[in-house]
PDB file of C-alpha atoms and ligand atoms in Angstrom:
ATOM      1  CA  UNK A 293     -27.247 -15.681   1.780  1.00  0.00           C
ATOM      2  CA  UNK A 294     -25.513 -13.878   4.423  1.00  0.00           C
ATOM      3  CA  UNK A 295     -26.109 -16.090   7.214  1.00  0.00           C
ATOM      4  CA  UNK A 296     -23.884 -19.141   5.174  1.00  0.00           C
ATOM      5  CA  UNK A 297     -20.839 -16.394   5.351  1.00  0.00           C
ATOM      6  CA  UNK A 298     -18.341 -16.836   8.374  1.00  0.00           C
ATOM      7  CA  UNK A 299     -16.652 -13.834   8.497  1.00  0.00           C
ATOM      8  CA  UNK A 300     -12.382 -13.380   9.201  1.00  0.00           C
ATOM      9  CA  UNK A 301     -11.936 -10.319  10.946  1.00  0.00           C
ATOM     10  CA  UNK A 302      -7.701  -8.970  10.971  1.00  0.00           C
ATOM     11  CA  UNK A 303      -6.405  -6.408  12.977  1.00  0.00           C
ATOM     12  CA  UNK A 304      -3.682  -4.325  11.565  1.00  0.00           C
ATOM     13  CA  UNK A 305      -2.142  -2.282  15.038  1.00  0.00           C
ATOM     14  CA  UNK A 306       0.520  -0.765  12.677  1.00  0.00           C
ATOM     15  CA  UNK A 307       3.328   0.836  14.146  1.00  0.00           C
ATOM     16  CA  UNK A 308       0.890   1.089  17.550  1.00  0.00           C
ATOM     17  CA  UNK A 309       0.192  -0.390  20.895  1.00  0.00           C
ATOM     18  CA  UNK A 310       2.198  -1.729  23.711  1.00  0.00           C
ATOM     19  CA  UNK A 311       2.326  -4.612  26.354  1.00  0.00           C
ATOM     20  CA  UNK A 312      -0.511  -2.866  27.952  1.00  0.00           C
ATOM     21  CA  UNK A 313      -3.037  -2.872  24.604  1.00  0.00           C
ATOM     22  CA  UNK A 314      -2.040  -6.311  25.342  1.00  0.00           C
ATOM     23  CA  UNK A 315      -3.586  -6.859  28.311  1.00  0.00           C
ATOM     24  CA  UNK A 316      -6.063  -5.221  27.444  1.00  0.00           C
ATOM     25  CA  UNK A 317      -7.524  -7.188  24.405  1.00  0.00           C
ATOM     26  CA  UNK A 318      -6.795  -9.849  26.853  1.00  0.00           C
ATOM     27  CA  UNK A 319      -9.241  -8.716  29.392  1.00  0.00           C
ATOM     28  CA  UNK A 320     -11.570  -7.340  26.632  1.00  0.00           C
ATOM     29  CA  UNK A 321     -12.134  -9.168  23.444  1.00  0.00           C
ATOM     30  CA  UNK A 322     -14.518 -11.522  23.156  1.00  0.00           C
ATOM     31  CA  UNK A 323     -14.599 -14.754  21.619  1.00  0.00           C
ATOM     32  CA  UNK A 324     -16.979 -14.306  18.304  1.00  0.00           C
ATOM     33  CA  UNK A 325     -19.694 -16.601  18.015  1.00  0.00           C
ATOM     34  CA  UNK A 326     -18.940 -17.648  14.953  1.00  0.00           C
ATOM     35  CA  UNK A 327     -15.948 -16.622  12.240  1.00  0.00           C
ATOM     36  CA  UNK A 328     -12.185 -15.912  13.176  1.00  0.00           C
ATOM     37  CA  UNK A 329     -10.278 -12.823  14.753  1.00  0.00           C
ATOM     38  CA  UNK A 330      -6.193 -12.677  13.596  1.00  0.00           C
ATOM     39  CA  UNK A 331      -4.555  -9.699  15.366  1.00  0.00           C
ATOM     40  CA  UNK A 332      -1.359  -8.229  13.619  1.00  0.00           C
ATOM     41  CA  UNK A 333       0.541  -6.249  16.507  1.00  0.00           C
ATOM     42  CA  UNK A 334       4.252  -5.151  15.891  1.00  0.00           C
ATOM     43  CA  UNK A 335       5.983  -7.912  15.640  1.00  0.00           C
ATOM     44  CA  UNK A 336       8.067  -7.672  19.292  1.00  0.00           C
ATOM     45  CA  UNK A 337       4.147  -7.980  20.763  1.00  0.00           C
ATOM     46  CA  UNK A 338       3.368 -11.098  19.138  1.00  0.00           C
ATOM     47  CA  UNK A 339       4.893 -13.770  21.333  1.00  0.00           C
ATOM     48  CA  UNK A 340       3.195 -12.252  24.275  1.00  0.00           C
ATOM     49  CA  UNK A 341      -0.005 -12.279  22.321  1.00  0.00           C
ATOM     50  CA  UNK A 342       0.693 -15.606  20.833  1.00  0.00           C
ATOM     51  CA  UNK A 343       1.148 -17.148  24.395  1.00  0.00           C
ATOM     52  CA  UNK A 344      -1.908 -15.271  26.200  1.00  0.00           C
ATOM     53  CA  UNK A 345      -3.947 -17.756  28.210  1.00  0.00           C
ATOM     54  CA  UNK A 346      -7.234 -16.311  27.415  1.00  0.00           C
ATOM     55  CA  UNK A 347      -6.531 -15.343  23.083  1.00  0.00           C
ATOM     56  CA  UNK A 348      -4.931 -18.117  22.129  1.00  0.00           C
ATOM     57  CA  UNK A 349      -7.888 -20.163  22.508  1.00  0.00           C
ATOM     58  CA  UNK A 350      -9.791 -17.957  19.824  1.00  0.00           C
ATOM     59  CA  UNK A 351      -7.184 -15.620  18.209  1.00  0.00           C
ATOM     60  CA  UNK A 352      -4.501 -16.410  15.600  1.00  0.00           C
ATOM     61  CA  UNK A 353      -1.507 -13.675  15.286  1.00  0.00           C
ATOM     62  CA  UNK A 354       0.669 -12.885  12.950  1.00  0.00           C
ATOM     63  CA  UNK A 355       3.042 -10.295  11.698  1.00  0.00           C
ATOM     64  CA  UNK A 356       2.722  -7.056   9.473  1.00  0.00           C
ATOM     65  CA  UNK A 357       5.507  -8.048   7.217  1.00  0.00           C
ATOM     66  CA  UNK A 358       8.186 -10.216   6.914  1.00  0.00           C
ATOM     67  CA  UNK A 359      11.147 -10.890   4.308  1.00  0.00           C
ATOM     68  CA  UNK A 360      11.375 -12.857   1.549  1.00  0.00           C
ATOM     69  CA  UNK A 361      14.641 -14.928   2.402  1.00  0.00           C
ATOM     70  CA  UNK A 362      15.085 -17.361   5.198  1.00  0.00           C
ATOM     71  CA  UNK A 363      18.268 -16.507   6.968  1.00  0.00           C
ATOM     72  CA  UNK A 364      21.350 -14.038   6.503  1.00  0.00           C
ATOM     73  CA  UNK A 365      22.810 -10.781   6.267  1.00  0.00           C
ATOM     74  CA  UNK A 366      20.076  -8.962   6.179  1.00  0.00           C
ATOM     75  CA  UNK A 367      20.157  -6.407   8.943  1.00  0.00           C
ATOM     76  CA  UNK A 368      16.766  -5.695  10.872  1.00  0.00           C
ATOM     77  CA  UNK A 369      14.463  -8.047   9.108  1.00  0.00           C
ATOM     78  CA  UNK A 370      12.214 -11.080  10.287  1.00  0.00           C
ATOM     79  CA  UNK A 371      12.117 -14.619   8.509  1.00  0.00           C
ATOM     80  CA  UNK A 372       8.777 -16.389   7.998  1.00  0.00           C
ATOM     81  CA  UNK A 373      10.291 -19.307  10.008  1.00  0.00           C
ATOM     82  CA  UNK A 374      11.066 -16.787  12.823  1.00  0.00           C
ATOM     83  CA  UNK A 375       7.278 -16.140  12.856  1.00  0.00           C
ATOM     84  CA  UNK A 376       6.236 -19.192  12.674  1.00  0.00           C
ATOM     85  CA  UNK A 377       8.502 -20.595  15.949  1.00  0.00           C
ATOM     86  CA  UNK A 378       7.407 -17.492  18.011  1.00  0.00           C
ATOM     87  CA  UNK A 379       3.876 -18.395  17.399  1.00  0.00           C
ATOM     88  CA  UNK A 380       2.805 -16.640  14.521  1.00  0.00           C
ATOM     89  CA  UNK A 381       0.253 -18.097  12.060  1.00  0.00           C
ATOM     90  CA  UNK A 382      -0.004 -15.745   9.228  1.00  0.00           C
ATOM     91  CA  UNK A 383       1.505 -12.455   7.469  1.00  0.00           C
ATOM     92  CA  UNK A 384       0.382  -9.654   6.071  1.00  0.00           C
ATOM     93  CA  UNK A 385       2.376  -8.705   2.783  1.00  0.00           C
ATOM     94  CA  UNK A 386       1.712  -6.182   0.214  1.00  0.00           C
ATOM     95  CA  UNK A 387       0.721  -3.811   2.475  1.00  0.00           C
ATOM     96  CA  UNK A 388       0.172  -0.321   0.233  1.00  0.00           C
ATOM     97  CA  UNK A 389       2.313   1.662   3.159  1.00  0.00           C
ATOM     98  CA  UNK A 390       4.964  -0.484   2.512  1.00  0.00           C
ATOM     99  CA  UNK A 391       4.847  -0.559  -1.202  1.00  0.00           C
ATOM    100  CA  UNK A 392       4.536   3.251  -1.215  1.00  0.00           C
ATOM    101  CA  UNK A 393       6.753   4.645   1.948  1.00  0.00           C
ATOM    102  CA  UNK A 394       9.200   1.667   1.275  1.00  0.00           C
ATOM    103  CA  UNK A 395       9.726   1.272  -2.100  1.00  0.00           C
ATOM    104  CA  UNK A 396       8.190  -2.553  -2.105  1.00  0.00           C
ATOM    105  CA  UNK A 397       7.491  -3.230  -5.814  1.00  0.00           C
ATOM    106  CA  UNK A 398       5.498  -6.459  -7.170  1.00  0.00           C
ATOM    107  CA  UNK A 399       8.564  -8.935  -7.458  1.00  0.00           C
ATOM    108  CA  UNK A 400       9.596  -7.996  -4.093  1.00  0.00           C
ATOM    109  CA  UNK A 401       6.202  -9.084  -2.378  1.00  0.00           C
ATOM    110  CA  UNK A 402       5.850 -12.049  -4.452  1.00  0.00           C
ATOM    111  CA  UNK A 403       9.203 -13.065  -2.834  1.00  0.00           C
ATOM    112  CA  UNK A 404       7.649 -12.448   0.516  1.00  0.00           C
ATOM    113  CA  UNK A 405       4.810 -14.128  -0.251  1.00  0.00           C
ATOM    114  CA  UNK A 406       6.864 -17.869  -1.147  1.00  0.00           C
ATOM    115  CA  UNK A 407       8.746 -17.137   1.973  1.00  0.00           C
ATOM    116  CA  UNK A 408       5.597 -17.064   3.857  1.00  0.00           C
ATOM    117  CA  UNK A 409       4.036 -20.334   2.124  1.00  0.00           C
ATOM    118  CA  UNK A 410       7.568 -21.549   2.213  1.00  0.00           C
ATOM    119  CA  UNK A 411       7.563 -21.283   6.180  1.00  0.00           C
ATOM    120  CA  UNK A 412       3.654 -22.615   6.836  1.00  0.00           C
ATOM    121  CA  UNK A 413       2.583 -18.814   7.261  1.00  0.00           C
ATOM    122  CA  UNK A 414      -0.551 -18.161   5.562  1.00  0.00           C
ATOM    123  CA  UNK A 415      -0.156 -14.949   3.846  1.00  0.00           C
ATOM    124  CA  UNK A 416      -2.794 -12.119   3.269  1.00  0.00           C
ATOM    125  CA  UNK A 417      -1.561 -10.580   0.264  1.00  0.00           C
ATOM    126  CA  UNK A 418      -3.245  -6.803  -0.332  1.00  0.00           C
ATOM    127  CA  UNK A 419      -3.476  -5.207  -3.402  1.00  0.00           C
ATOM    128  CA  UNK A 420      -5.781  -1.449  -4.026  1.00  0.00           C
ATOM    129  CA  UNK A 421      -5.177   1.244  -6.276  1.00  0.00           C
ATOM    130  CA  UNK A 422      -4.091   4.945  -5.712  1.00  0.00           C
ATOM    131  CA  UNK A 423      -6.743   7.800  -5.753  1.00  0.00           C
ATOM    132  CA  UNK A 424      -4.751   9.060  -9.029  1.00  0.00           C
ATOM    133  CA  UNK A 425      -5.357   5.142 -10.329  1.00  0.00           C
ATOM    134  CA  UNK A 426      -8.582   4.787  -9.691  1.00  0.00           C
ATOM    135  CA  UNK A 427      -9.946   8.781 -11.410  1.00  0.00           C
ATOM    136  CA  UNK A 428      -7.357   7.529 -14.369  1.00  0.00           C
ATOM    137  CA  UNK A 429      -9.678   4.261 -14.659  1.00  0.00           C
ATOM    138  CA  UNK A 430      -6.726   1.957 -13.993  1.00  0.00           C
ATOM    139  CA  UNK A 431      -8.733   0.454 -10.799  1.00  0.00           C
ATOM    140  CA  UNK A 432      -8.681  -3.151 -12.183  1.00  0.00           C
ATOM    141  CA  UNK A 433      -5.573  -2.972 -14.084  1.00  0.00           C
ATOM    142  CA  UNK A 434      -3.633  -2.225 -11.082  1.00  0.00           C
ATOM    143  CA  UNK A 435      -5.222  -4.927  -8.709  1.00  0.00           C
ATOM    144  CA  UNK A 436      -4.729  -7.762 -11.571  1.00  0.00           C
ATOM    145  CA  UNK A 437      -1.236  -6.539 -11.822  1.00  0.00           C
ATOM    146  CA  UNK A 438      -0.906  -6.767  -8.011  1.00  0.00           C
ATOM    147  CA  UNK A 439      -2.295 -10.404  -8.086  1.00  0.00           C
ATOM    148  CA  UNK A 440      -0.583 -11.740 -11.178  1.00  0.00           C
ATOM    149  CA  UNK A 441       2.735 -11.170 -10.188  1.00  0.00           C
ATOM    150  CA  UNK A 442       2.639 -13.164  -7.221  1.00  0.00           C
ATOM    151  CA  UNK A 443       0.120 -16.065  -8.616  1.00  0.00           C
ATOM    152  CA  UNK A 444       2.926 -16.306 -11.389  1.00  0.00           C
ATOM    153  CA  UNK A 445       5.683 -16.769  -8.620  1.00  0.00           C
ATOM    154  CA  UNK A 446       4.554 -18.552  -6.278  1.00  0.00           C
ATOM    155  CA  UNK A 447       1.602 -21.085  -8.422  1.00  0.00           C
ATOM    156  CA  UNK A 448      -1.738 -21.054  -8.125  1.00  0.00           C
ATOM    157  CA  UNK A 449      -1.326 -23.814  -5.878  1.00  0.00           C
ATOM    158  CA  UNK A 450       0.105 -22.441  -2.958  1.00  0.00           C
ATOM    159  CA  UNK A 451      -1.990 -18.928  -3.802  1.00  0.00           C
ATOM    160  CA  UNK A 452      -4.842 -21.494  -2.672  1.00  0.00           C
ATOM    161  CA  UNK A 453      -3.148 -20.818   1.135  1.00  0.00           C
ATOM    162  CA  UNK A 454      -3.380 -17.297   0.880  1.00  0.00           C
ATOM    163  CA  UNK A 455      -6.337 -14.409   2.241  1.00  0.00           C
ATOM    164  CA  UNK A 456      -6.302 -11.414  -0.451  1.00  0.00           C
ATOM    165  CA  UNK A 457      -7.104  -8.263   1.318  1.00  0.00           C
ATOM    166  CA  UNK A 458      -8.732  -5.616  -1.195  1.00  0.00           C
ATOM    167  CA  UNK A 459      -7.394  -1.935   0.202  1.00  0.00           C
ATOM    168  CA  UNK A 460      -7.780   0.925  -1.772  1.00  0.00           C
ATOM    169  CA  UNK A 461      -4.933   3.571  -0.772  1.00  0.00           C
ATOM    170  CA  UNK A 462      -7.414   6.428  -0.820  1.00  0.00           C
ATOM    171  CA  UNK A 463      -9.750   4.724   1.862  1.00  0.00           C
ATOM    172  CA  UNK A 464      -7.057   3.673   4.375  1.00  0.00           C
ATOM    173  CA  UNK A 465      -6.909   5.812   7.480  1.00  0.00           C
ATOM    174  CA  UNK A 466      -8.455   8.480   5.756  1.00  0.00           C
ATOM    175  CA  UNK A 467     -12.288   7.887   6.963  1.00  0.00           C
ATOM    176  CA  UNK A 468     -13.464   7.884   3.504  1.00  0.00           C
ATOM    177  CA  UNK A 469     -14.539   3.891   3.063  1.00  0.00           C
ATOM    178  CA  UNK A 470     -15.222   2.471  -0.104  1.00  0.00           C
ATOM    179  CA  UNK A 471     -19.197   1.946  -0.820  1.00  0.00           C
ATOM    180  CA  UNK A 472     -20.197  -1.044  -0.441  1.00  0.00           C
ATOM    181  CA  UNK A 473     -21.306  -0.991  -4.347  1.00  0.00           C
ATOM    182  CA  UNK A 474     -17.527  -0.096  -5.351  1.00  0.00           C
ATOM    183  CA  UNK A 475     -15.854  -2.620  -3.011  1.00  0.00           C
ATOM    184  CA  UNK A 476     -17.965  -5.072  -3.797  1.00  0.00           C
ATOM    185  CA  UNK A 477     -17.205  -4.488  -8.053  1.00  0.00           C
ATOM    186  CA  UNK A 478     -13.719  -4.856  -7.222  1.00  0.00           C
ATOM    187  CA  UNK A 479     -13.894  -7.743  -5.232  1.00  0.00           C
ATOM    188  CA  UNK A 480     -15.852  -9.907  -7.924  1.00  0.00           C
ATOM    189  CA  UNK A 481     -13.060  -8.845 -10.022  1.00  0.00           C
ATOM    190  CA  UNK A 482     -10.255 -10.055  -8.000  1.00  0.00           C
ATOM    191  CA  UNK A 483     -12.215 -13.194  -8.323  1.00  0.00           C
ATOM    192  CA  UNK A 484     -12.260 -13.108 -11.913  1.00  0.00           C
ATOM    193  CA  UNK A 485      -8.700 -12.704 -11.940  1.00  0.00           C
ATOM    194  CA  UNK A 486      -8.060 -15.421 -10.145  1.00  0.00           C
ATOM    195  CA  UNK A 487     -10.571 -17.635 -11.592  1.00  0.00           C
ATOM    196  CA  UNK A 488      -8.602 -17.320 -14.694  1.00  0.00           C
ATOM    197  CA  UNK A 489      -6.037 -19.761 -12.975  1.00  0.00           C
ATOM    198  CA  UNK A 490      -8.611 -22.229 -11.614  1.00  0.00           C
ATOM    199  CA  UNK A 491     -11.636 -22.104  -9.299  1.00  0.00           C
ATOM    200  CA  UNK A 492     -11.151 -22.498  -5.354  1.00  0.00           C
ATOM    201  CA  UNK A 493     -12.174 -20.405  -2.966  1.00  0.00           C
ATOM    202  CA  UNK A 494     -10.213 -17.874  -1.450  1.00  0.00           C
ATOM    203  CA  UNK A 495     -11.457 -15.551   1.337  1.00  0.00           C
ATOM    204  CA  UNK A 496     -11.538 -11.669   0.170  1.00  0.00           C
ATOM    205  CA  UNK A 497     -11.111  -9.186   2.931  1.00  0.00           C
ATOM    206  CA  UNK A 498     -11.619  -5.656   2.601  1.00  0.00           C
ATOM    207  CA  UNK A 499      -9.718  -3.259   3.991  1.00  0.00           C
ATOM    208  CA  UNK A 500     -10.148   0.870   4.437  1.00  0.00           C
ATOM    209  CA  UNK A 501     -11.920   2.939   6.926  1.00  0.00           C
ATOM    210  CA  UNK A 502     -14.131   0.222   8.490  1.00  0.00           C
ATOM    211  CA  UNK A 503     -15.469   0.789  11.582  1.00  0.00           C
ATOM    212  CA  UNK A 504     -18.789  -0.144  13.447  1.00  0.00           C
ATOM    213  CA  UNK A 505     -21.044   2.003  11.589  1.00  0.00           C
ATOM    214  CA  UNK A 506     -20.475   0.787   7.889  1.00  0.00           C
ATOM    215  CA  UNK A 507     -19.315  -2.957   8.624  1.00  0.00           C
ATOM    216  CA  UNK A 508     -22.756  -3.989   8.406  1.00  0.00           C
ATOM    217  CA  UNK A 509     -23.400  -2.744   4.634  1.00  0.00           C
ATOM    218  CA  UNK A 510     -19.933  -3.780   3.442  1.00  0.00           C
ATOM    219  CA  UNK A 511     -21.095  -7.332   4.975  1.00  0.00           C
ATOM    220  CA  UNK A 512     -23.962  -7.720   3.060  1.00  0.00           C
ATOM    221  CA  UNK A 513     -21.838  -7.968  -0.277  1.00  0.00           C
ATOM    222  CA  UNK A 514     -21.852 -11.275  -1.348  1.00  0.00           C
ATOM    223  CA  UNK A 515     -18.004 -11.319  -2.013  1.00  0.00           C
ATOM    224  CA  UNK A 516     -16.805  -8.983   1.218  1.00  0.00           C
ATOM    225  CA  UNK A 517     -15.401 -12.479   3.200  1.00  0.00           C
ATOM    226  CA  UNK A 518     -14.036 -10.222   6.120  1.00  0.00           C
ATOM    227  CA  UNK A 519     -12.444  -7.238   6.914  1.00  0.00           C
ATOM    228  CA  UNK A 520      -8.306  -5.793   7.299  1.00  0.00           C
ATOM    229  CA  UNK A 521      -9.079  -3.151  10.333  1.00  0.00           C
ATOM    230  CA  UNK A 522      -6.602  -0.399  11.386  1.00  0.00           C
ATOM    231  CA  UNK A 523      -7.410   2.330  13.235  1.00  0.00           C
ATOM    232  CA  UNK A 524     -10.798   0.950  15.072  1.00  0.00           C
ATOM    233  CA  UNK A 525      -9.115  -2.047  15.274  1.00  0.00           C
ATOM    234  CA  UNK A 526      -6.966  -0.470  18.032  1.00  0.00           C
ATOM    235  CA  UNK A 527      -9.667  -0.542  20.695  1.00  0.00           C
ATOM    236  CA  UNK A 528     -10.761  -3.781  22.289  1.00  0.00           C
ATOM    237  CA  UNK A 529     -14.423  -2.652  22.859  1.00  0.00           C
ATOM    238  CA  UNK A 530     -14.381  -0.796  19.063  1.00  0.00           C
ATOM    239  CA  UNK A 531     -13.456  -4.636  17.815  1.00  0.00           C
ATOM    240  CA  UNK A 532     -16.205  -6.229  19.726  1.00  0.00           C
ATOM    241  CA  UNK A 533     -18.398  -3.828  18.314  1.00  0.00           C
ATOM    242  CA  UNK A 534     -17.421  -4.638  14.924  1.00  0.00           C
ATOM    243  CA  UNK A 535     -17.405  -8.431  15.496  1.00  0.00           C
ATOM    244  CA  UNK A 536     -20.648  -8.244  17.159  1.00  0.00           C
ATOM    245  CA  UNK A 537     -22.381  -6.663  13.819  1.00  0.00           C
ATOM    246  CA  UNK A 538     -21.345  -9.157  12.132  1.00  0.00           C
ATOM    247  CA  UNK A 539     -22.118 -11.964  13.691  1.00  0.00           C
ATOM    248  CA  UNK A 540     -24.659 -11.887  15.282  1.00  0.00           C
TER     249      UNK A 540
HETATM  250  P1  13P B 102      -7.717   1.916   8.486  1.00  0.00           P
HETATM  251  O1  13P B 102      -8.759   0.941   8.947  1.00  0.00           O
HETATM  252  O2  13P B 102      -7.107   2.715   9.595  1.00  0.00           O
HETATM  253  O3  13P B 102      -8.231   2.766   7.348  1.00  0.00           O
HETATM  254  O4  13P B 102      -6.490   1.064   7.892  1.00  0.00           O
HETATM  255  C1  13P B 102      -6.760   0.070   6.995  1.00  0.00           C
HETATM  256  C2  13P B 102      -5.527  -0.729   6.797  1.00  0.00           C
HETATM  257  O5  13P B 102      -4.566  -0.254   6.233  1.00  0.00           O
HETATM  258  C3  13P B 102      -5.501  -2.093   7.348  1.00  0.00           C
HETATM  259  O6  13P B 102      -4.403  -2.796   6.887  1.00  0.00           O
END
């Protein structure tokens, strides 16, 4: 069943790396031999990504976050448009650090997600409860609160162009990964909740903690469709590593 999967494989750098981590993934990473890699630096890093002679034959990049209007007075932010002309393919919005350390709430992503559509970015919307969420029993209440907010502003249709990325906070940078059993329960019910709209396929990453050593159960799930990497995601030979279990 596995071998009919094709795995997407996203690196979140966060607030990390630097022209040389650059170079380095240039020199390093290797082309999989089968599914996609889509590398998320900080957004100054993405042109010279974007325009490397060796990634952009295999890699798509794209951008962390991005806001939801296309031009204006809005001091420090990015348009989706701006992402798209430096090269950018896709955008991560939803993120739970930015919906907990900056106050995003679900109307505010939803906005970012049409601006992304809007702009030909595909977006990778994530959604996870809290550890407080999840002991309270609220797991699946939370995540089809997450989704329905932005299938109900932007349309199912253009949700069709999106990635959902399943993160649960409590597993994100903490080393503490989901089970593959857990993940896997929320993942089918993502799909469930979207189902309820209509039926196409739409790829479900997931997102806390992975790392070489548990990819490879969390890939056996017949709903896992790829993985949102942070921390291991920061080492070129780490990411080959991961890749390689995967696809091999
Ligand atoms: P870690 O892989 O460091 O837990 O981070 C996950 C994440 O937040 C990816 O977006």
């Amino acid at each position: 069943m596995n071998q009919i999967k094709t795995p997407l494989i996203v690196a979140n750098w966060k607030m990390n790396g630097n022209q040389l981590l650059c170079r380095q993934f240039s020199e390093t990473l290797e082309c999989p031999a089968n599914g996609e890699v889509w590398i998320a630096p900080p957004s100054l890093y993405l042109e010279t990504l974007a325009v490397d002679k060796k990634l952009r034959n295999f890699v798509r990049v794209g951008v962390q976050n991005v806001y939801g209007k296309s031009s204006g007075a809005y001091t420090g932010e990015v348009a989706a448009t701006m992402v798209r002309e430096s090269g950018g393919t896709f955008a991560i919005v939803g993120h739970s650090e930015r919906r907990t350390q900056f106050n995003e709430s679900d109307s505010f992503i939803a906005q970012k997600f049409y601006a992304s559509i809007e702009a030909d970015l595909i977006p990778i919307l994530c959604v996870g409860e809290s550890l407080e969420e999840r002991e309270a029993g609220l797991t699946y209440a939370v995540v089809e609160q997450q989704l329905t907010e932005v299938i109900d502003t932007s349309g199912i249709k253009y949700f069709h162009k999106s990635v959902v990325a399943y993160e649960p906070v409590w597993a994100i940078g903490t080393g503490k990964a989901a089970s593959p059993v857990n993940a896997e329960e929320v993942h089918v019910h993502i799909r469930q909740v979207i189902a309820k709209y209509d039926d196409q396929f739409i790829p479900i990453l997931y997102g806390g903690s992975v790392n070489e050593n548990n990819v490879g159960e969390l890939w056996e799930q017949h709903n896992i469709d790829g993985f949102l990497i942070g921390g291991a995601s920061l080492n070129p030979h780490t990411l080959n590593s991961i890749i390689g279990e995967i696809t091999r």
